[in-house]
């Protein structure tokens, strides 16, 4: 037969165990960075507008598609490709749905590679456009309609890391620069 004292002791022991596990997880810090060689990722533009349909703000971030949700790419993770870019995750561009703006085109223009990149140059192409980037120059863009999405084929000149950002324009007006897109080729 259980006694009230025994139940309280059991509850206290369970509470202590939960507290210990929670504290251990909190002190462990963030998960280690990972090379993500599978999955589906986008540089995505989230567009906000006013009641008249005029654009008021644009946020550009990198997210992963997981079970119908969009999750931010964890800091330190790399999107890893092999075979010069032909094998790796699906990586593209998207204009997030939901904005009630009166717009016709969202353009993602490549910037030169960030100084932390160890690779020499990259290029990408798809039906919505193409671009290339090196440490000193970039050209080209991907242009999407509202709610649009385009995965691109990536090509890397050499083994290394490639960190690139994109300037996001809405109907020809510059609005934002994306978060860094961390790519790795081996």
PDB file of C-alpha atoms in Angstrom:
ATOM      1  CA  UNK A   1       0.000   0.000   0.000  1.00  0.00           C
ATOM      2  CA  UNK A   2       1.324   3.475  -0.886  1.00  0.00           C
ATOM      3  CA  UNK A   3       1.545   6.067   1.805  1.00  0.00           C
ATOM      4  CA  UNK A   4       1.253   9.811   1.437  1.00  0.00           C
ATOM      5  CA  UNK A   5       4.861  10.136   2.587  1.00  0.00           C
ATOM      6  CA  UNK A   6       6.025   7.661  -0.066  1.00  0.00           C
ATOM      7  CA  UNK A   7       4.124   9.516  -2.808  1.00  0.00           C
ATOM      8  CA  UNK A   8       5.637  12.845  -1.720  1.00  0.00           C
ATOM      9  CA  UNK A   9       9.131  11.334  -1.708  1.00  0.00           C
ATOM     10  CA  UNK A  10       8.560   9.884  -5.190  1.00  0.00           C
ATOM     11  CA  UNK A  11       7.291  13.222  -6.497  1.00  0.00           C
ATOM     12  CA  UNK A  12      10.272  15.039  -4.970  1.00  0.00           C
ATOM     13  CA  UNK A  13      12.685  12.546  -6.554  1.00  0.00           C
ATOM     14  CA  UNK A  14      10.983  12.918  -9.947  1.00  0.00           C
ATOM     15  CA  UNK A  15      11.063  16.717  -9.637  1.00  0.00           C
ATOM     16  CA  UNK A  16      14.775  16.648  -8.810  1.00  0.00           C
ATOM     17  CA  UNK A  17      15.473  14.400 -11.800  1.00  0.00           C
ATOM     18  CA  UNK A  18      13.549  16.706 -14.167  1.00  0.00           C
ATOM     19  CA  UNK A  19      15.370  19.755 -12.773  1.00  0.00           C
ATOM     20  CA  UNK A  20      18.741  18.035 -13.210  1.00  0.00           C
ATOM     21  CA  UNK A  21      18.005  17.047 -16.816  1.00  0.00           C
ATOM     22  CA  UNK A  22      16.709  20.538 -17.641  1.00  0.00           C
ATOM     23  CA  UNK A  23      19.708  22.237 -16.037  1.00  0.00           C
ATOM     24  CA  UNK A  24      22.129  19.884 -17.797  1.00  0.00           C
ATOM     25  CA  UNK A  25      20.509  20.637 -21.164  1.00  0.00           C
ATOM     26  CA  UNK A  26      20.638  24.379 -20.504  1.00  0.00           C
ATOM     27  CA  UNK A  27      24.311  24.284 -19.528  1.00  0.00           C
ATOM     28  CA  UNK A  28      25.263  22.089 -22.484  1.00  0.00           C
ATOM     29  CA  UNK A  29      24.856  25.052 -24.841  1.00  0.00           C
ATOM     30  CA  UNK A  30      23.807  24.954 -28.470  1.00  0.00           C
ATOM     31  CA  UNK A  31      24.136  21.842 -30.577  1.00  0.00           C
ATOM     32  CA  UNK A  32      27.361  21.392 -32.498  1.00  0.00           C
ATOM     33  CA  UNK A  33      27.451  22.843 -36.009  1.00  0.00           C
ATOM     34  CA  UNK A  34      26.561  20.397 -38.736  1.00  0.00           C
ATOM     35  CA  UNK A  35      27.132  19.858 -42.442  1.00  0.00           C
ATOM     36  CA  UNK A  36      23.634  19.555 -43.914  1.00  0.00           C
ATOM     37  CA  UNK A  37      23.921  17.418 -47.066  1.00  0.00           C
ATOM     38  CA  UNK A  38      20.181  16.737 -47.433  1.00  0.00           C
ATOM     39  CA  UNK A  39      17.012  18.736 -46.932  1.00  0.00           C
ATOM     40  CA  UNK A  40      15.349  21.727 -48.550  1.00  0.00           C
ATOM     41  CA  UNK A  41      16.488  25.284 -47.784  1.00  0.00           C
ATOM     42  CA  UNK A  42      15.573  28.725 -49.130  1.00  0.00           C
ATOM     43  CA  UNK A  43      16.753  32.295 -48.994  1.00  0.00           C
ATOM     44  CA  UNK A  44      13.286  33.676 -48.325  1.00  0.00           C
ATOM     45  CA  UNK A  45      11.815  37.169 -48.480  1.00  0.00           C
ATOM     46  CA  UNK A  46       9.082  37.960 -45.980  1.00  0.00           C
ATOM     47  CA  UNK A  47       7.241  41.062 -47.173  1.00  0.00           C
ATOM     48  CA  UNK A  48       5.063  43.266 -44.982  1.00  0.00           C
ATOM     49  CA  UNK A  49       2.623  45.845 -46.342  1.00  0.00           C
ATOM     50  CA  UNK A  50       0.096  48.371 -45.148  1.00  0.00           C
ATOM     51  CA  UNK A  51      -3.669  48.413 -45.633  1.00  0.00           C
ATOM     52  CA  UNK A  52      -3.209  50.045 -49.062  1.00  0.00           C
ATOM     53  CA  UNK A  53      -1.011  47.171 -50.297  1.00  0.00           C
ATOM     54  CA  UNK A  54       2.196  49.228 -50.211  1.00  0.00           C
ATOM     55  CA  UNK A  55       5.373  47.478 -49.051  1.00  0.00           C
ATOM     56  CA  UNK A  56       6.461  48.659 -45.587  1.00  0.00           C
ATOM     57  CA  UNK A  57       9.255  46.204 -44.755  1.00  0.00           C
ATOM     58  CA  UNK A  58      11.159  43.221 -46.117  1.00  0.00           C
ATOM     59  CA  UNK A  59      13.040  40.594 -44.089  1.00  0.00           C
ATOM     60  CA  UNK A  60      15.287  38.098 -45.854  1.00  0.00           C
ATOM     61  CA  UNK A  61      16.424  34.983 -44.038  1.00  0.00           C
ATOM     62  CA  UNK A  62      17.536  31.388 -44.621  1.00  0.00           C
ATOM     63  CA  UNK A  63      15.076  28.699 -43.609  1.00  0.00           C
ATOM     64  CA  UNK A  64      14.615  24.950 -43.879  1.00  0.00           C
ATOM     65  CA  UNK A  65      11.385  23.202 -44.876  1.00  0.00           C
ATOM     66  CA  UNK A  66      10.491  20.608 -42.218  1.00  0.00           C
ATOM     67  CA  UNK A  67       7.087  18.936 -42.184  1.00  0.00           C
ATOM     68  CA  UNK A  68       5.303  21.954 -43.664  1.00  0.00           C
ATOM     69  CA  UNK A  69       7.021  24.421 -41.313  1.00  0.00           C
ATOM     70  CA  UNK A  70       9.871  26.848 -41.986  1.00  0.00           C
ATOM     71  CA  UNK A  71      12.709  26.618 -39.452  1.00  0.00           C
ATOM     72  CA  UNK A  72      15.655  29.009 -39.271  1.00  0.00           C
ATOM     73  CA  UNK A  73      19.013  27.474 -40.231  1.00  0.00           C
ATOM     74  CA  UNK A  74      20.974  26.982 -36.974  1.00  0.00           C
ATOM     75  CA  UNK A  75      24.047  29.193 -36.593  1.00  0.00           C
ATOM     76  CA  UNK A  76      27.208  27.397 -37.618  1.00  0.00           C
ATOM     77  CA  UNK A  77      25.502  24.867 -39.917  1.00  0.00           C
ATOM     78  CA  UNK A  78      26.736  24.550 -43.506  1.00  0.00           C
ATOM     79  CA  UNK A  79      24.789  23.436 -46.575  1.00  0.00           C
ATOM     80  CA  UNK A  80      27.216  20.838 -47.904  1.00  0.00           C
ATOM     81  CA  UNK A  81      27.635  19.766 -51.535  1.00  0.00           C
ATOM     82  CA  UNK A  82      29.888  17.217 -53.228  1.00  0.00           C
ATOM     83  CA  UNK A  83      30.768  16.530 -56.864  1.00  0.00           C
ATOM     84  CA  UNK A  84      31.152  20.227 -57.703  1.00  0.00           C
ATOM     85  CA  UNK A  85      27.626  21.001 -56.537  1.00  0.00           C
ATOM     86  CA  UNK A  86      25.674  18.219 -58.239  1.00  0.00           C
ATOM     87  CA  UNK A  87      25.042  16.328 -54.971  1.00  0.00           C
ATOM     88  CA  UNK A  88      23.645  18.107 -51.920  1.00  0.00           C
ATOM     89  CA  UNK A  89      20.563  19.696 -50.414  1.00  0.00           C
ATOM     90  CA  UNK A  90      17.913  21.535 -52.428  1.00  0.00           C
ATOM     91  CA  UNK A  91      18.729  25.232 -51.997  1.00  0.00           C
ATOM     92  CA  UNK A  92      16.770  28.010 -53.635  1.00  0.00           C
ATOM     93  CA  UNK A  93      14.759  31.169 -53.193  1.00  0.00           C
ATOM     94  CA  UNK A  94      11.226  31.934 -52.061  1.00  0.00           C
ATOM     95  CA  UNK A  95       8.819  34.804 -51.547  1.00  0.00           C
ATOM     96  CA  UNK A  96       6.836  33.835 -48.490  1.00  0.00           C
ATOM     97  CA  UNK A  97       3.111  33.705 -49.019  1.00  0.00           C
ATOM     98  CA  UNK A  98       0.724  35.713 -46.935  1.00  0.00           C
ATOM     99  CA  UNK A  99       1.586  39.269 -47.865  1.00  0.00           C
ATOM    100  CA  UNK A 100      -1.304  41.271 -49.284  1.00  0.00           C
ATOM    101  CA  UNK A 101       0.992  43.648 -51.107  1.00  0.00           C
ATOM    102  CA  UNK A 102       0.394  44.968 -54.580  1.00  0.00           C
ATOM    103  CA  UNK A 103       3.700  43.858 -56.108  1.00  0.00           C
ATOM    104  CA  UNK A 104       4.832  42.122 -59.246  1.00  0.00           C
ATOM    105  CA  UNK A 105       8.451  40.998 -58.761  1.00  0.00           C
ATOM    106  CA  UNK A 106      10.936  40.197 -56.002  1.00  0.00           C
ATOM    107  CA  UNK A 107      14.571  40.008 -57.075  1.00  0.00           C
ATOM    108  CA  UNK A 108      17.451  38.332 -55.216  1.00  0.00           C
ATOM    109  CA  UNK A 109      20.729  39.847 -56.539  1.00  0.00           C
ATOM    110  CA  UNK A 110      23.972  38.098 -55.636  1.00  0.00           C
ATOM    111  CA  UNK A 111      26.675  39.957 -53.709  1.00  0.00           C
ATOM    112  CA  UNK A 112      30.404  39.185 -53.819  1.00  0.00           C
ATOM    113  CA  UNK A 113      31.472  36.326 -51.543  1.00  0.00           C
ATOM    114  CA  UNK A 114      32.110  37.264 -47.921  1.00  0.00           C
ATOM    115  CA  UNK A 115      35.780  37.546 -46.880  1.00  0.00           C
ATOM    116  CA  UNK A 116      35.451  34.426 -44.689  1.00  0.00           C
ATOM    117  CA  UNK A 117      34.940  32.288 -47.833  1.00  0.00           C
ATOM    118  CA  UNK A 118      37.766  29.926 -48.786  1.00  0.00           C
ATOM    119  CA  UNK A 119      36.327  28.933 -52.179  1.00  0.00           C
ATOM    120  CA  UNK A 120      37.092  30.988 -55.277  1.00  0.00           C
ATOM    121  CA  UNK A 121      33.762  31.338 -57.117  1.00  0.00           C
ATOM    122  CA  UNK A 122      30.302  29.855 -57.465  1.00  0.00           C
ATOM    123  CA  UNK A 123      27.383  30.067 -59.832  1.00  0.00           C
ATOM    124  CA  UNK A 124      23.764  28.989 -59.791  1.00  0.00           C
ATOM    125  CA  UNK A 125      20.989  28.797 -62.352  1.00  0.00           C
ATOM    126  CA  UNK A 126      17.310  28.001 -62.590  1.00  0.00           C
ATOM    127  CA  UNK A 127      14.257  28.938 -64.608  1.00  0.00           C
ATOM    128  CA  UNK A 128      13.891  32.238 -62.692  1.00  0.00           C
ATOM    129  CA  UNK A 129      17.450  33.435 -63.325  1.00  0.00           C
ATOM    130  CA  UNK A 130      21.131  32.829 -62.763  1.00  0.00           C
ATOM    131  CA  UNK A 131      24.034  34.458 -60.961  1.00  0.00           C
ATOM    132  CA  UNK A 132      27.739  34.086 -60.210  1.00  0.00           C
ATOM    133  CA  UNK A 133      29.940  35.399 -57.426  1.00  0.00           C
ATOM    134  CA  UNK A 134      33.601  35.556 -56.478  1.00  0.00           C
ATOM    135  CA  UNK A 135      35.507  37.385 -53.752  1.00  0.00           C
ATOM    136  CA  UNK A 136      35.655  40.548 -55.859  1.00  0.00           C
ATOM    137  CA  UNK A 137      32.498  40.593 -57.991  1.00  0.00           C
ATOM    138  CA  UNK A 138      28.997  39.269 -58.500  1.00  0.00           C
ATOM    139  CA  UNK A 139      26.446  39.423 -61.279  1.00  0.00           C
ATOM    140  CA  UNK A 140      22.969  38.151 -61.985  1.00  0.00           C
ATOM    141  CA  UNK A 141      19.817  37.531 -59.988  1.00  0.00           C
ATOM    142  CA  UNK A 142      16.806  35.318 -59.437  1.00  0.00           C
ATOM    143  CA  UNK A 143      13.434  37.076 -59.965  1.00  0.00           C
ATOM    144  CA  UNK A 144      10.210  35.662 -58.519  1.00  0.00           C
ATOM    145  CA  UNK A 145       6.564  36.629 -58.518  1.00  0.00           C
ATOM    146  CA  UNK A 146       4.639  36.988 -55.224  1.00  0.00           C
ATOM    147  CA  UNK A 147       4.499  33.596 -53.496  1.00  0.00           C
ATOM    148  CA  UNK A 148       7.115  32.276 -55.947  1.00  0.00           C
ATOM    149  CA  UNK A 149       9.726  29.621 -55.307  1.00  0.00           C
ATOM    150  CA  UNK A 150      12.747  28.442 -57.298  1.00  0.00           C
ATOM    151  CA  UNK A 151      15.405  25.869 -56.460  1.00  0.00           C
ATOM    152  CA  UNK A 152      18.629  26.439 -58.375  1.00  0.00           C
ATOM    153  CA  UNK A 153      21.477  24.206 -59.540  1.00  0.00           C
ATOM    154  CA  UNK A 154      24.726  25.168 -57.811  1.00  0.00           C
ATOM    155  CA  UNK A 155      28.239  24.922 -59.245  1.00  0.00           C
ATOM    156  CA  UNK A 156      31.418  25.502 -57.231  1.00  0.00           C
ATOM    157  CA  UNK A 157      34.807  26.235 -58.809  1.00  0.00           C
ATOM    158  CA  UNK A 158      36.760  24.422 -56.095  1.00  0.00           C
ATOM    159  CA  UNK A 159      36.552  22.694 -52.745  1.00  0.00           C
ATOM    160  CA  UNK A 160      35.990  25.204 -49.952  1.00  0.00           C
ATOM    161  CA  UNK A 161      33.476  27.286 -48.067  1.00  0.00           C
ATOM    162  CA  UNK A 162      31.324  29.943 -49.691  1.00  0.00           C
ATOM    163  CA  UNK A 163      29.434  32.577 -47.720  1.00  0.00           C
ATOM    164  CA  UNK A 164      27.153  34.779 -49.802  1.00  0.00           C
ATOM    165  CA  UNK A 165      24.349  37.286 -49.233  1.00  0.00           C
ATOM    166  CA  UNK A 166      21.701  38.622 -51.582  1.00  0.00           C
ATOM    167  CA  UNK A 167      20.212  42.084 -51.972  1.00  0.00           C
ATOM    168  CA  UNK A 168      16.425  41.838 -52.106  1.00  0.00           C
ATOM    169  CA  UNK A 169      14.470  44.315 -54.233  1.00  0.00           C
ATOM    170  CA  UNK A 170      10.707  44.586 -54.574  1.00  0.00           C
ATOM    171  CA  UNK A 171       9.507  45.990 -57.900  1.00  0.00           C
ATOM    172  CA  UNK A 172      12.951  47.491 -58.482  1.00  0.00           C
ATOM    173  CA  UNK A 173      13.259  49.148 -55.052  1.00  0.00           C
ATOM    174  CA  UNK A 174      16.087  47.841 -52.807  1.00  0.00           C
ATOM    175  CA  UNK A 175      14.752  46.758 -49.398  1.00  0.00           C
ATOM    176  CA  UNK A 176      17.037  44.343 -47.563  1.00  0.00           C
ATOM    177  CA  UNK A 177      20.143  42.181 -47.577  1.00  0.00           C
ATOM    178  CA  UNK A 178      19.652  38.519 -46.736  1.00  0.00           C
ATOM    179  CA  UNK A 179      21.242  36.622 -43.904  1.00  0.00           C
ATOM    180  CA  UNK A 180      24.437  34.843 -44.908  1.00  0.00           C
ATOM    181  CA  UNK A 181      23.942  31.641 -46.890  1.00  0.00           C
ATOM    182  CA  UNK A 182      26.725  29.244 -45.754  1.00  0.00           C
ATOM    183  CA  UNK A 183      27.668  26.763 -48.485  1.00  0.00           C
ATOM    184  CA  UNK A 184      30.429  24.150 -48.513  1.00  0.00           C
ATOM    185  CA  UNK A 185      31.821  22.146 -51.405  1.00  0.00           C
ATOM    186  CA  UNK A 186      33.991  19.063 -51.001  1.00  0.00           C
TER     187      UNK A 186
END
